[in-house]
XYZ file of C-alpha atoms in Angstrom:
211
model
C 22.595 -9.140 24.990
C 20.289 -6.555 26.566
C 18.551 -9.348 28.493
C 21.705 -10.670 30.170
C 20.799 -13.698 32.267
C 17.131 -12.765 32.549
C 14.871 -15.683 31.596
C 11.490 -14.397 32.766
C 9.785 -11.048 32.149
C 6.505 -9.510 33.270
C 4.112 -7.556 31.078
C 0.370 -6.898 30.919
C -1.718 -9.037 28.574
C -5.327 -8.455 27.550
C -6.646 -11.506 25.766
C -7.619 -15.129 25.901
C -4.375 -16.782 24.795
C -3.754 -20.014 26.647
C -0.530 -21.214 28.290
C 1.668 -22.675 25.576
C 0.570 -20.125 22.944
C 3.226 -18.104 21.099
C 3.409 -14.323 21.301
C 5.375 -11.448 19.847
C 6.574 -9.018 22.512
C 8.589 -5.899 21.749
C 11.253 -4.606 24.119
C 11.695 -0.830 23.787
C 13.672 2.012 25.330
C 16.905 0.159 26.206
C 18.894 -0.361 28.290
C 16.010 -0.604 30.798
C 13.542 -2.409 28.574
C 9.827 -1.664 28.563
C 7.709 -4.562 27.263
C 4.837 -4.178 24.842
C 1.471 -5.906 25.155
C 1.915 -9.489 23.879
C 0.479 -10.172 20.444
C -0.537 -13.769 19.822
C 1.026 -15.065 16.600
C 0.434 -18.043 14.338
C 3.134 -20.450 13.217
C 3.067 -18.698 9.819
C 3.661 -15.348 11.520
C 6.548 -16.791 13.526
C 8.232 -18.028 10.355
C 7.697 -14.585 8.809
C 9.187 -12.715 11.782
C 12.275 -14.922 11.894
C 13.055 -14.096 8.250
C 12.910 -10.314 8.690
C 16.419 -9.700 10.089
C 17.949 -11.379 7.014
C 16.334 -8.995 4.528
C 18.120 -6.052 2.867
C 17.561 -2.828 4.785
C 15.835 -1.198 1.792
C 15.220 -1.458 -1.949
C 13.271 -3.670 -4.345
C 14.779 -6.924 -3.049
C 13.245 -6.167 0.335
C 9.883 -5.319 -1.256
C 9.953 -8.548 -3.264
C 9.732 -10.476 0.003
C 6.835 -8.405 1.362
C 4.951 -8.581 -1.938
C 4.258 -12.254 -1.155
C 2.326 -11.255 1.977
C 0.094 -8.491 0.595
C -3.539 -9.445 1.385
C -2.243 -12.460 3.307
C -4.828 -14.610 5.116
C -3.031 -13.623 8.324
C -4.165 -10.009 8.730
C -1.116 -9.088 10.826
C 1.179 -10.059 7.956
C -1.008 -8.305 5.384
C -0.839 -5.053 7.376
C 2.884 -5.353 7.982
C 3.606 -6.015 4.302
C 1.505 -3.000 3.337
C 3.373 -0.819 5.843
C 6.695 -1.773 4.231
C 5.459 -0.604 0.830
C 3.841 2.510 2.290
C 7.118 3.739 3.797
C 9.227 2.885 0.736
C 10.158 5.576 -1.799
C 8.393 5.429 -5.153
C 11.728 4.740 -6.850
C 12.066 1.443 -4.939
C 8.535 0.412 -5.918
C 9.352 1.102 -9.579
C 12.428 -1.116 -9.367
C 10.153 -4.015 -8.435
C 8.390 -3.810 -11.833
C 9.909 -6.977 -13.422
C 8.726 -9.037 -10.453
C 5.309 -7.497 -9.888
C 2.292 -9.800 -10.299
C 0.071 -7.764 -12.626
C -3.000 -10.035 -12.629
C -2.991 -10.292 -8.843
C -2.749 -6.508 -8.525
C -5.762 -6.120 -10.850
C -7.762 -8.629 -8.782
C -7.077 -6.661 -5.594
C -8.079 -3.388 -7.253
C -11.378 -4.921 -8.393
C -12.122 -6.215 -4.886
C -14.229 -3.491 -3.248
C -13.654 -5.070 0.176
C -9.926 -4.266 0.086
C -9.305 -1.256 2.402
C -8.874 2.056 0.558
C -5.332 2.577 1.865
C -4.192 -0.759 0.462
C -6.112 -0.180 -2.768
C -4.072 3.002 -3.221
C -0.912 0.921 -3.052
C -2.191 -1.536 -5.668
C -3.163 1.316 -7.985
C 0.326 2.760 -7.558
C 1.759 -0.664 -8.412
C -0.496 -0.907 -11.472
C 0.903 2.419 -12.624
C 4.295 0.692 -12.592
C 3.436 -2.695 -14.118
C 0.260 -1.881 -16.095
C -0.230 -1.292 -19.832
C -2.667 0.493 -22.125
C -4.896 -2.587 -21.877
C -5.717 -1.581 -18.297
C -7.033 1.856 -19.299
C -10.664 0.814 -19.987
C -10.956 -0.575 -16.448
C -9.513 2.608 -14.949
C -11.794 4.841 -17.060
C -14.838 2.851 -15.942
C -13.860 3.255 -12.300
C -13.128 6.979 -12.692
C -16.595 7.561 -14.179
C -18.398 5.387 -11.640
C -20.881 6.876 -9.167
C -20.180 4.035 -6.723
C -18.002 5.368 -3.893
C -16.559 1.916 -3.248
C -15.548 1.647 -6.884
C -13.752 5.004 -6.609
C -12.010 4.292 -3.307
C -8.432 5.562 -3.436
C -9.345 8.034 -6.169
C -6.120 10.058 -5.926
C -4.012 6.970 -6.644
C -6.476 5.876 -9.341
C -6.121 9.176 -11.193
C -2.339 9.101 -10.813
C -2.277 5.533 -12.155
C -4.497 6.495 -15.097
C -2.259 9.430 -16.037
C 0.851 7.247 -15.717
C -0.525 4.770 -18.252
C -2.408 7.222 -20.498
C 0.079 10.087 -20.522
C -0.600 13.761 -21.174
C -3.780 13.108 -23.161
C -5.369 11.640 -20.031
C -5.437 15.040 -18.319
C -8.456 16.020 -20.449
C -10.680 13.352 -18.855
C -9.467 14.293 -15.371
C -10.346 17.922 -16.052
C -13.797 17.027 -17.381
C -14.674 14.771 -14.463
C -13.128 16.537 -11.483
C -11.753 20.032 -12.231
C -14.124 21.743 -14.679
C -17.146 19.776 -13.465
C -19.114 22.071 -11.109
C -20.975 19.051 -9.694
C -17.811 17.230 -8.686
C -17.594 16.636 -4.942
C -14.843 18.521 -3.137
C -13.162 15.272 -2.065
C -12.957 14.146 -5.697
C -11.568 17.474 -6.898
C -9.002 17.379 -4.100
C -8.053 13.812 -5.078
C -7.422 15.020 -8.632
C -5.228 17.842 -7.346
C -3.206 15.393 -5.246
C -2.760 13.116 -8.267
C -1.484 16.039 -10.343
C 0.853 16.987 -7.498
C 2.213 13.419 -7.489
C 2.952 13.700 -11.198
C 4.588 17.061 -10.667
C 6.955 15.760 -7.993
C 7.464 12.011 -8.546
C 7.081 11.451 -12.290
C 7.981 13.058 -15.604
C 5.201 11.629 -17.791
C 2.961 14.711 -18.038
C 4.784 17.954 -18.911
C 4.928 20.458 -16.047
C 3.340 23.100 -18.278
C 0.257 20.918 -18.754
C 0.042 20.123 -15.035
C 0.168 23.816 -14.186
C -2.525 24.552 -16.737
């Protein structure tokens, strides 16, 4: 309705897309629309975009749809799906638990080529759908000297404490808080994980977190 009878628009395009290709163009700042740089999209991306307006505005049902596109072969969809999870409250992510794909989440966490930001999400999801059987893997990663293995350390520590409970704080202290050789970034990651548990969860008693 903002377009009226307009059938043709002009915008700047930097790329090698050929005539007949499909693009996503955003119109912003109505009523006098400004057009974004066209983004060439695949048929799969077109199908994805068309489905978006029919989704719930928020909640686990919305996340269930985007879960299917995490680490999608189409990088645009993978990033968009991640962004949906990143902006969702932790409570909504927890509601997705019955429909989370545990083994797939583990596979993504083990893949050192997955970007750290997305690995943080998968560690957060593992904290929701994981069990005590996942603790040995997490402990191995926490103790690793490989920076790639420890990517997303704050979320890794938070996940570990979620599954281990109060007794897990001892290992976190030994590795990152009492350890004089711990790198500042690792100590800070531990502090952020404890902050997460102090504000978003009730697994570790506040008294122990403060200690």
